[in-house]
């Protein structure tokens, strides 16, 4: 089995842990003061080397959080999860670095750099700021514009050979060399904050990114010219799409976008797959199945931060005291409230983008 970071797989999380040696998150969660709800709920389910980050947080010592996104489509509610985590770390004193993977989207998604720049600013950066990212100790950069990172990529590449790239990514004789090169750029994204001295670094990502993390950790320990601490990582589960399929920017019905209007949201919620029964009577008698419900997933991942309140919703559902129509109305109202606020915050954020960008 191989993880394809550019593919469309649906993941078996238990198997991923066993087959690739991702460690469970839960034992360390207990050592964190006030863990994020995504951590408490097991949505952040795995980690590598995360102990150093827990220690850094508990000792108030320096650490870096670095994670990036490819600017290739619109930003949806599934992407928001990473930003929520970044902000949580920022509140705990972390230094934040966010690469915009324009080289990667050029190499793997055929998005040219100018187009990537527009998508990155409008769809990603403005949303990050609107979600609450602060400029203090926070820098966002484009891969294509960060010369220090690019030069370091060349040096690090000496520690990676062709067979290894083939084994990890399944690259073949047909793979274009920009694509081949993009994971090496990512390795440098993650390690270049340590050019000024070793620093614990954590990369919170979706589990599809694990091949890059493994490669980065290996390169960090092989490279001897400067001291590099192998980066830690955490892995979160992906939200299912509203239709029950994979959530994807290229299939708008599966996702709520951060710039959707009220009507769009109403339709998507209305059409979403639930865990409800065929008839009202059955629902009253047997209750719903929140584990199979995309509306419940919206509560779990985004809409209800308070655990007690979430538990009540769960019990109402399984006890049959609420019907899916009313439950969808409630979800719709929460999303509407969030998006209305977000829209105003986006307007305010638009003037502030330059305060965050580095090498721009
Ligand atoms: N490969 C990531 C994606 O597909 C984007 C990315 C680039 C990244 N550099 C990174 C993620 C560094 C984490 C750390 O979205
Ligand atoms: Fe989902 Fe709500 Fe219906 Fe339960 S009542 S299945 S949570 S929509």
mmCIF file of C-alpha atoms in Angstrom, residues 36-38 40-41 43 77 80-81 84 239-240 242 247 256 269-270 272-275 283 289-318 322-338:
data_model
loop_
_atom_site.group_PDB
_atom_site.id
_atom_site.type_symbol
_atom_site.label_atom_id
_atom_site.label_comp_id
_atom_site.label_asym_id
_atom_site.label_seq_id
_atom_site.Cartn_x
_atom_site.Cartn_y
_atom_site.Cartn_z
ATOM 1 C CA UNK A 36 -8.422 21.875 20.877
ATOM 2 C CA UNK A 37 -11.830 20.289 20.315
ATOM 3 C CA UNK A 38 -10.541 18.595 17.159
ATOM 4 C CA UNK A 40 -10.536 16.041 22.156
ATOM 5 C CA UNK A 41 -12.856 14.485 19.599
ATOM 6 C CA UNK A 43 -10.427 14.098 14.677
ATOM 7 C CA UNK A 77 -15.055 24.114 5.380
ATOM 8 C CA UNK A 80 -10.789 25.345 7.744
ATOM 9 C CA UNK A 81 -9.728 22.591 10.160
ATOM 10 C CA UNK A 84 -8.340 26.404 13.333
ATOM 11 C CA UNK A 239 -14.576 15.441 6.669
ATOM 12 C CA UNK A 240 -16.888 13.433 4.503
ATOM 13 C CA UNK A 242 -22.235 16.499 2.407
ATOM 14 C CA UNK A 247 -15.459 16.380 0.040
ATOM 15 C CA UNK A 256 -19.696 24.404 2.058
ATOM 16 C CA UNK A 269 -27.830 21.343 3.674
ATOM 17 C CA UNK A 270 -31.216 20.367 2.405
ATOM 18 C CA UNK A 272 -27.166 16.459 2.531
ATOM 19 C CA UNK A 273 -27.062 12.802 3.470
ATOM 20 C CA UNK A 274 -28.326 12.188 7.008
ATOM 21 C CA UNK A 275 -28.537 9.212 9.316
ATOM 22 C CA UNK A 283 -37.320 8.021 13.506
ATOM 23 C CA UNK A 289 -27.730 7.315 13.317
ATOM 24 C CA UNK A 290 -25.417 10.313 13.875
ATOM 25 C CA UNK A 291 -22.352 8.240 12.900
ATOM 26 C CA UNK A 292 -23.695 8.102 9.357
ATOM 27 C CA UNK A 293 -24.946 11.664 9.222
ATOM 28 C CA UNK A 294 -23.197 14.519 7.393
ATOM 29 C CA UNK A 295 -25.132 17.110 9.396
ATOM 30 C CA UNK A 296 -23.863 15.603 12.605
ATOM 31 C CA UNK A 297 -20.378 15.693 11.141
ATOM 32 C CA UNK A 298 -20.790 19.437 10.581
ATOM 33 C CA UNK A 299 -21.617 19.867 14.271
ATOM 34 C CA UNK A 300 -18.750 17.662 15.319
ATOM 35 C CA UNK A 301 -16.070 19.263 13.139
ATOM 36 C CA UNK A 302 -17.199 22.879 13.119
ATOM 37 C CA UNK A 303 -20.486 24.112 14.415
ATOM 38 C CA UNK A 304 -20.559 23.106 18.078
ATOM 39 C CA UNK A 305 -17.395 23.703 20.075
ATOM 40 C CA UNK A 306 -18.968 22.935 23.434
ATOM 41 C CA UNK A 307 -18.775 19.204 24.210
ATOM 42 C CA UNK A 308 -21.805 19.214 26.477
ATOM 43 C CA UNK A 309 -23.968 20.816 23.826
ATOM 44 C CA UNK A 310 -22.737 18.346 21.248
ATOM 45 C CA UNK A 311 -23.585 15.456 23.548
ATOM 46 C CA UNK A 312 -27.150 16.775 23.870
ATOM 47 C CA UNK A 313 -27.535 16.889 20.109
ATOM 48 C CA UNK A 314 -26.233 13.338 19.873
ATOM 49 C CA UNK A 315 -28.721 12.140 22.434
ATOM 50 C CA UNK A 316 -31.641 13.958 20.852
ATOM 51 C CA UNK A 317 -30.756 12.245 17.607
ATOM 52 C CA UNK A 318 -30.387 8.695 18.869
ATOM 53 C CA UNK A 322 -35.628 15.496 16.981
ATOM 54 C CA UNK A 323 -36.372 14.940 13.299
ATOM 55 C CA UNK A 324 -33.857 15.547 10.538
ATOM 56 C CA UNK A 325 -35.760 18.512 9.098
ATOM 57 C CA UNK A 326 -35.521 20.474 12.341
ATOM 58 C CA UNK A 327 -31.998 19.333 12.893
ATOM 59 C CA UNK A 328 -31.017 20.579 9.420
ATOM 60 C CA UNK A 329 -32.665 23.912 10.159
ATOM 61 C CA UNK A 330 -30.563 24.258 13.260
ATOM 62 C CA UNK A 331 -27.386 23.410 11.342
ATOM 63 C CA UNK A 332 -28.341 25.821 8.568
ATOM 64 C CA UNK A 333 -28.824 28.642 11.080
ATOM 65 C CA UNK A 334 -25.459 27.999 12.693
ATOM 66 C CA UNK A 335 -23.689 27.986 9.332
ATOM 67 C CA UNK A 336 -25.545 31.098 8.235
ATOM 68 C CA UNK A 337 -24.510 32.902 11.392
ATOM 69 C CA UNK A 338 -20.906 31.829 10.932
#
